[in-house]
Amino acid sequence: MVRLKNSKQLQQLHRQLAAARPAGRPAVAVCGGTGCQAQGSLSLSDAFRRELKKRRLSKKVELRLTGCHGFCERGPLVLVFPQGVLYQRVKAKDVAEIVERTLKKGEIVERLLYQDPQTGKRIAREADIPFYRHQQRLVLKDNGHLDPTSINDYIAIGGYQALAKALKMGPAGVLDEVEASGLRGRGGAGFPTGRKWRICGSTPADTRYLVCNADEGDPGAFMDRSVLEGNPHSVIEGMLIGALAIGAGQGFVYVRQEYPLAVERLELALEQARAYGLLGAGVLGSSLEFDVTIKRGGGAFVCGEESALIASIEGRRGVPRRRPPYPAQQGLFGRPTCINNVETWANVPHVIKRGAKWFSAIGTAGSKGTKIFSLVGKVHNTGLVEVPMGISLRRIVFDIGGGIPGGKQFKAVQTGGPSGGCLPESKLDTPVDFDTLVAEGAMMGSGGMIVMDSSTCMVDVARYFTNFLKFESCGNCTSCRDGLIHMHRLLEKLCAGTAAPDTLERIESLAETIRRTSLCALGTTAVNPVLSTLRHFREEFVAHLEEKRCPAGVCKELITFTIDADKCTGCTLCAKNCPQDAIRGRKKKPHTIEQDKCIKCGICRDVCQYDAVLVK
Amino acid sequence: MLVVYPGRCVGCRTCEVACSFAHASNGKPGPSRIRIHPAGPERFVQVTCLQCVNAACAAACPTRALRRNEVTRAIELDERLCVGCGLCEAACPFGHLQFSRELHLPLKCDLCGGNPACAAFCPHGALEWR
Amino acid sequence: MTVTVRINDVEVLAEEGESLLEVALRAGFDIPHLCHHPAVEAIGSCRLCLVELQAAGREELTTSCNVRVEAGMQVITDSPLVRQQRAANLELLLARAPGSARLRALAARHGIQAPRFEPPPSEGIQNCILCELCVRVCAMLGHDALGVLGRGEKKRIGLPFNQPAASCVGCASCAAVCPTECIRVSETPQARTIWGQSFEFAHCRSCGAPMLTERQRQFEIEKNGLPEDSYDTCESCKRQQTSQRFAAITW
C-alpha cells in the first residue's frame, strides 16, 4: 500500500479499484456479522471458498465476508450478485447446490428464499423483500457490499471521497453544511450535530479532541456494533471530516469491552488508513493531522454517558460530572471535546458527499435523515432496520417487522432502551421523530426497539428496566442510587402480590425525586420505563396491586398452571419434562399439576402439543 | 498585640476562666487556650499563642485552615476547613496548640477577634491588649 | 474577579468560580449539606444542598456545592420544591443511616421522623452514606488509603483490594470528617486501631504520653524533610518547657 499524497491519487485509486469490480461481476457475500457468525457463517464462508476452488471458480466469482446485512432473524444470510438474490438460513450443506445452480446456471434455489408469512410467496431479490423494501438504507447500505477488513473495498465504492471534498470545502464550509443538514446526534439526546461542532470549534484551546461513543449499553441494541464491524471506515471518515471542521488533532473511539470483533475490525481499519496516509500527519497531503486511539470500556453502562466516558478515558472511575460546563467547551483532559455516537459519525460522509439539501429532504421538519433501529422482541423479522425519520411505528413493526408471530396481539413497543418508554397500540401511528416520541413519554434513544405482545407483563417490564438501572447506577447520587433500590423493591412487591395500598403513589413520588434531583441523564431518565408503563398500562398495575392478578400471566407468584382436562390426551410429555416431578397422571388419562411443587417454569406449556396447559 | 507580663501574674487563673467562657460551644465552657504554669515560689508564667510570624502550625496545616487575620494579626482557625489531622499540635514548637479529640479541632487562640477576654479580665494587668 | 449573585433576593458578592454553596454559607444562608467540605472537590453525592438556580437563561433544580458561581446567577434556597426534594433525599439517607444522630436531627428538622423505607442492602460500613468525604480527604492528605468499591447498590467505601492499606498512617482524619461518625476508631495509650490496622503512637520523650501515630510522624518527617527527632514531645511538655524559658527570661 502506497501513501496517497493527494486527492487526485485517491481518485485514481478509486477508478482503478472500481474497474476491477464491474457491476455485473458475480459475487457471493456471506454475512460475517456477530449474529450470523454465531449461526456458523464463518464455516459457511470457508465452505464457499472450498467449493469455488473445487470448481475452479475462485477467479471468476468474488467471495466476500461482509458486515451485518440486517435481517438477523434469518441468518446465516448469503447475497448472490449480480442478481441480488438473498438466501436465508443457509447451511454448509447448501453451498454446493448454490454454487452449482445459482452461480453456474443462474437458477434460484427456492427453498432457501425468504417466504412472506402473509402471502406464502417466496421472494428472490433482497430489494423486493418487505423487510428491506420499506427501509431506506444509508448508513447500512454498503454492509453487504464490502469486506470490512479491506480498505480497498471501501475506496472502490467511493470511500474517503467525502473527506477529499471536505478538505476542499474547508472547516467553515463543512460546519455550514453539517449545520444546514439538520443532522442530530444518534446516541439518544438528539443534540444538533452542527451546533455541537461549532461550539467545540470556537472554544479557544491549545488542543481539541473528538470522541466516538461506541459504548452501546442499551440491552438489545446492536446498531453501533454492526456499523463498526461492517463498515469501520465510514466512522473513521466521519471523524476525519469532524476533525477538519473542529480543529482536533486526536480522536478516541470508546468501545465497550464486550465487542471484540468491532475492536478487531476497527484496529485493522485504522492501520490500513494510516498506511494510505489517510490518518496521521498530512492527511491526503493537506495540513490536517489526525489520528485515532481505541479505548475499551470496563463493563459499565454508565460509561456511555458522555462525562463518565470522559472520566473513564482519563483513567478515573466512570462517574458523571455536572454539566455545565459541557464537554464541547471543557471535556477530555479539560479541553473542548466533541463526543458523537457511532451512527452520527457514519452519517457525516453522506452529508458531505451528497449535500445538506439532499440529506435534509429525508425525514421530518425536526428530525432529518435516517435512523437505524435494532428491531427485536415479539416480532417476525428481528434485525437491524434503517428507516427515514417520520415513518410510523406501525410500519416498522408490521410492514418491516412482519407483525407479531404466533397469532398474538401487539401490546407495546419499547424505544430508547432503559432511558425510554413503552408506547401502546393507540400510539402506533406516532412518527419516529426525536420530539414526537418525547411528547408521547417515550424517547428515540440510541435505537433499541423492543416489540411486546399480550404475553408481556408491563409491570414486569418496568421492574426489569428498573433493576437494570439500579445495577448500572454509578451510585454517586442518593436520589438515583437509593431511589432506584426502593423503587425496584416496590415493583417487586407488585409482581409478588405483596404491595401495600399506597404503592403506586409511592412509586410516583420516588420517581419525581429521582427525575428531578439526580445529577446525570442515567438518573433523570431512569424513571421513564416505570412512568411510561404507568401512563399507558395503569390498569395492569392496578390489577397487580388490588386483585393480586397478573393479566399477562407472567408474574410467577400471581399465576397458576393447570391442565385443562378436556384438552389433555394423557400423552405424559409434560410429566416427563417437568423438572420438579410435579405432574401426576396415568397414560391416556388427564394429568394434574401438584401446585405445591410447581415452580412455574412453563416447560409443560412449551412441550404440550394440545394447548392443554392453562396459565391464569 | 497581646503583651504578657509574667512578673505581674499571681496565678489566679481568671484568664483561663475568661478564655473558657469566651470559647464556649453548645453551652459548655471550652478548654482554655491560655494556661498558667508555676515557675517557682509565687512565680507564674502565662503561656499563650505567640501568633508567630512564620507560624509552624499554619505551615503544617494541609488545608490552610490556620490563616492570619489581617486586622487582629492572630492566626485564626477556619473550622470548616479543618480535617482533624492534628499536625498543627505536633508542629507548634511551643506547645500552644492542643488538639481536642472530642471536637476533632485544635484549640487555637484567636485573640477573641480583637478583644481578648484574658486581657479584659486579668485583675493585675499581667495581660495587656494594645 | 468579583461578581454579584442574588440569593433569596439578597445581593451577595463572590469570587467567580467559587462553589455556590460556599458563597451562600458564607453569606449566612443555612443550606444543609453532608458530603461537602471546602478542603476537597465537591461531588454532589448527598443531594441535600439543592437550590433553584437561574443562570444563562436556564432554570434548574440543582445541587449548589458543584456549581461554579458566575455573574448574574439567581438562587432560591428555600422554595417549596427545594424543601420537598431535600426532605425526600433526607428520607432516603435516613433509611441508609438510621444510626446517625446528626442525620436524624437534620431529618427531623425537615419533618422526617422515620423513613418509610427498609434499609438498603449494604456490604459496607453501617450508617455510611457513601459521601466519599473520607476518601477525598485521605487523598488530599497524600495517603490515598481509602477507595470506593463497586457501583450503584453495591457501592461501598473500603480499602483497595480489601487489604489493610500500606499507605494509611492512622491519622483518623477520615473519622473526624465523617458526617455520620460511622468510622470506628479505638485507642489505647499504646496504639490506635482503625481500618483493620493497629498504629503504635509516638510517645513523648519526656513524659511518655501518646501523641500522633509513629507512622504519621514518619510520613511528615519524610514529606517535609524534617529532622528525625521532630514531633517527639507532647504539647503539654512543650508548653512546660516554654514556661521555663519564659521564666528564665523574666527572672
PDB file of N, CA and C in Angstrom, chain A residues 128-166:
ATOM      1  N   ASP A 128     -36.740  -6.747  -2.995  1.00  0.00           N
ATOM      2  CA  ASP A 128     -38.195  -6.928  -3.046  1.00  0.00           C
ATOM      3  C   ASP A 128     -38.776  -7.432  -1.732  1.00  0.00           C
ATOM      4  N   ILE A 129     -37.922  -7.913  -0.840  1.00  0.00           N
ATOM      5  CA  ILE A 129     -38.412  -8.430   0.442  1.00  0.00           C
ATOM      6  C   ILE A 129     -38.930  -7.269   1.271  1.00  0.00           C
ATOM      7  N   PRO A 130     -40.165  -7.371   1.771  1.00  0.00           N
ATOM      8  CA  PRO A 130     -40.751  -6.243   2.531  1.00  0.00           C
ATOM      9  C   PRO A 130     -39.830  -5.713   3.619  1.00  0.00           C
ATOM     10  N   PHE A 131     -39.129  -6.624   4.302  1.00  0.00           N
ATOM     11  CA  PHE A 131     -38.215  -6.198   5.361  1.00  0.00           C
ATOM     12  C   PHE A 131     -37.252  -5.144   4.838  1.00  0.00           C
ATOM     13  N   TYR A 132     -36.751  -5.330   3.625  1.00  0.00           N
ATOM     14  CA  TYR A 132     -35.794  -4.390   3.032  1.00  0.00           C
ATOM     15  C   TYR A 132     -36.474  -3.283   2.236  1.00  0.00           C
ATOM     16  N   ARG A 133     -37.595  -3.646   1.583  1.00  0.00           N
ATOM     17  CA  ARG A 133     -38.232  -2.697   0.667  1.00  0.00           C
ATOM     18  C   ARG A 133     -38.664  -1.424   1.381  1.00  0.00           C
ATOM     19  N   HIS A 134     -39.134  -1.567   2.627  1.00  0.00           N
ATOM     20  CA  HIS A 134     -39.649  -0.396   3.340  1.00  0.00           C
ATOM     21  C   HIS A 134     -38.568   0.380   4.067  1.00  0.00           C
ATOM     22  N   GLN A 135     -37.334  -0.089   3.977  1.00  0.00           N
ATOM     23  CA  GLN A 135     -36.258   0.634   4.638  1.00  0.00           C
ATOM     24  C   GLN A 135     -35.645   1.657   3.698  1.00  0.00           C
ATOM     25  N   GLN A 136     -34.877   2.578   4.264  1.00  0.00           N
ATOM     26  CA  GLN A 136     -34.059   3.463   3.450  1.00  0.00           C
ATOM     27  C   GLN A 136     -32.648   3.356   4.014  1.00  0.00           C
ATOM     28  N   ARG A 137     -31.851   2.499   3.398  1.00  0.00           N
ATOM     29  CA  ARG A 137     -30.554   2.192   3.965  1.00  0.00           C
ATOM     30  C   ARG A 137     -29.497   3.146   3.438  1.00  0.00           C
ATOM     31  N   LEU A 138     -28.997   3.986   4.353  1.00  0.00           N
ATOM     32  CA  LEU A 138     -27.996   4.986   4.029  1.00  0.00           C
ATOM     33  C   LEU A 138     -26.679   4.562   4.673  1.00  0.00           C
ATOM     34  N   VAL A 139     -26.720   4.427   5.989  1.00  0.00           N
ATOM     35  CA  VAL A 139     -25.523   4.048   6.745  1.00  0.00           C
ATOM     36  C   VAL A 139     -25.211   2.567   6.546  1.00  0.00           C
ATOM     37  N   LEU A 140     -26.268   1.748   6.488  1.00  0.00           N
ATOM     38  CA  LEU A 140     -26.084   0.300   6.382  1.00  0.00           C
ATOM     39  C   LEU A 140     -26.015  -0.183   4.944  1.00  0.00           C
ATOM     40  N   LYS A 141     -26.207   0.759   4.014  1.00  0.00           N
ATOM     41  CA  LYS A 141     -26.335   0.379   2.610  1.00  0.00           C
ATOM     42  C   LYS A 141     -25.182  -0.488   2.127  1.00  0.00           C
ATOM     43  N   ASP A 142     -23.971  -0.129   2.510  1.00  0.00           N
ATOM     44  CA  ASP A 142     -22.814  -0.818   1.946  1.00  0.00           C
ATOM     45  C   ASP A 142     -22.424  -2.071   2.719  1.00  0.00           C
ATOM     46  N   ASN A 143     -23.157  -2.366   3.793  1.00  0.00           N
ATOM     47  CA  ASN A 143     -22.743  -3.507   4.605  1.00  0.00           C
ATOM     48  C   ASN A 143     -22.659  -4.812   3.833  1.00  0.00           C
ATOM     49  N   GLY A 144     -23.531  -5.013   2.880  1.00  0.00           N
ATOM     50  CA  GLY A 144     -23.469  -6.271   2.138  1.00  0.00           C
ATOM     51  C   GLY A 144     -22.485  -6.220   0.992  1.00  0.00           C
ATOM     52  N   HIS A 145     -21.907  -5.041   0.743  1.00  0.00           N
ATOM     53  CA  HIS A 145     -21.122  -4.867  -0.472  1.00  0.00           C
ATOM     54  C   HIS A 145     -19.637  -4.742  -0.246  1.00  0.00           C
ATOM     55  N   LEU A 146     -19.228  -4.703   0.989  1.00  0.00           N
ATOM     56  CA  LEU A 146     -17.790  -4.604   1.171  1.00  0.00           C
ATOM     57  C   LEU A 146     -17.300  -5.514   2.294  1.00  0.00           C
ATOM     58  N   ASP A 147     -16.053  -5.892   2.133  1.00  0.00           N
ATOM     59  CA  ASP A 147     -15.371  -6.673   3.149  1.00  0.00           C
ATOM     60  C   ASP A 147     -14.786  -5.661   4.126  1.00  0.00           C
ATOM     61  N   PRO A 148     -15.262  -5.663   5.369  1.00  0.00           N
ATOM     62  CA  PRO A 148     -14.817  -4.639   6.315  1.00  0.00           C
ATOM     63  C   PRO A 148     -13.326  -4.721   6.633  1.00  0.00           C
ATOM     64  N   THR A 149     -12.672  -5.820   6.265  1.00  0.00           N
ATOM     65  CA  THR A 149     -11.235  -5.905   6.526  1.00  0.00           C
ATOM     66  C   THR A 149     -10.425  -5.366   5.354  1.00  0.00           C
ATOM     67  N   SER A 150     -11.123  -4.799   4.346  1.00  0.00           N
ATOM     68  CA  SER A 150     -10.420  -4.299   3.180  1.00  0.00           C
ATOM     69  C   SER A 150     -10.730  -2.837   2.937  1.00  0.00           C
ATOM     70  N   ILE A 151      -9.748  -1.989   3.100  1.00  0.00           N
ATOM     71  CA  ILE A 151      -9.949  -0.566   2.835  1.00  0.00           C
ATOM     72  C   ILE A 151     -10.133  -0.350   1.337  1.00  0.00           C
ATOM     73  N   ASN A 152      -9.564  -1.257   0.542  1.00  0.00           N
ATOM     74  CA  ASN A 152      -9.710  -1.135  -0.914  1.00  0.00           C
ATOM     75  C   ASN A 152     -11.171  -1.282  -1.339  1.00  0.00           C
ATOM     76  N   ASP A 153     -11.906  -2.158  -0.677  1.00  0.00           N
ATOM     77  CA  ASP A 153     -13.337  -2.291  -0.965  1.00  0.00           C
ATOM     78  C   ASP A 153     -14.038  -0.969  -0.710  1.00  0.00           C
ATOM     79  N   TYR A 154     -13.688  -0.349   0.408  1.00  0.00           N
ATOM     80  CA  TYR A 154     -14.337   0.908   0.799  1.00  0.00           C
ATOM     81  C   TYR A 154     -14.014   1.992  -0.223  1.00  0.00           C
ATOM     82  N   ILE A 155     -12.755   2.048  -0.647  1.00  0.00           N
ATOM     83  CA  ILE A 155     -12.361   3.060  -1.629  1.00  0.00           C
ATOM     84  C   ILE A 155     -12.994   2.757  -2.983  1.00  0.00           C
ATOM     85  N   ALA A 156     -13.102   1.465  -3.308  1.00  0.00           N
ATOM     86  CA  ALA A 156     -13.693   1.087  -4.596  1.00  0.00           C
ATOM     87  C   ALA A 156     -15.116   1.602  -4.716  1.00  0.00           C
ATOM     88  N   ILE A 157     -15.874   1.575  -3.632  1.00  0.00           N
ATOM     89  CA  ILE A 157     -17.265   2.026  -3.732  1.00  0.00           C
ATOM     90  C   ILE A 157     -17.388   3.522  -3.454  1.00  0.00           C
ATOM     91  N   GLY A 158     -16.263   4.242  -3.393  1.00  0.00           N
ATOM     92  CA  GLY A 158     -16.321   5.700  -3.256  1.00  0.00           C
ATOM     93  C   GLY A 158     -15.930   6.211  -1.887  1.00  0.00           C
ATOM     94  N   GLY A 159     -15.365   5.327  -1.075  1.00  0.00           N
ATOM     95  CA  GLY A 159     -14.994   5.750   0.267  1.00  0.00           C
ATOM     96  C   GLY A 159     -13.887   6.800   0.284  1.00  0.00           C
ATOM     97  N   TYR A 160     -13.949   7.680   1.286  1.00  0.00           N
ATOM     98  CA  TYR A 160     -12.994   8.774   1.503  1.00  0.00           C
ATOM     99  C   TYR A 160     -13.094   9.884   0.458  1.00  0.00           C
ATOM    100  N   GLN A 161     -14.078   9.788  -0.451  1.00  0.00           N
ATOM    101  CA  GLN A 161     -14.331  10.891  -1.391  1.00  0.00           C
ATOM    102  C   GLN A 161     -14.908  12.080  -0.637  1.00  0.00           C
ATOM    103  N   ALA A 162     -15.722  11.795   0.364  1.00  0.00           N
ATOM    104  CA  ALA A 162     -16.316  12.876   1.142  1.00  0.00           C
ATOM    105  C   ALA A 162     -15.223  13.635   1.877  1.00  0.00           C
ATOM    106  N   LEU A 163     -14.213  12.914   2.346  1.00  0.00           N
ATOM    107  CA  LEU A 163     -13.087  13.561   3.014  1.00  0.00           C
ATOM    108  C   LEU A 163     -12.376  14.491   2.040  1.00  0.00           C
ATOM    109  N   ALA A 164     -12.133  14.005   0.830  1.00  0.00           N
ATOM    110  CA  ALA A 164     -11.466  14.819  -0.181  1.00  0.00           C
ATOM    111  C   ALA A 164     -12.274  16.089  -0.444  1.00  0.00           C
ATOM    112  N   LYS A 165     -13.601  15.916  -0.540  1.00  0.00           N
ATOM    113  CA  LYS A 165     -14.466  17.069  -0.790  1.00  0.00           C
ATOM    114  C   LYS A 165     -14.419  18.043   0.388  1.00  0.00           C
ATOM    115  N   ALA A 166     -14.428  17.476   1.602  1.00  0.00           N
ATOM    116  CA  ALA A 166     -14.402  18.321   2.806  1.00  0.00           C
ATOM    117  C   ALA A 166     -13.123  19.134   2.876  1.00  0.00           C
TER     118      ALA A 166
END
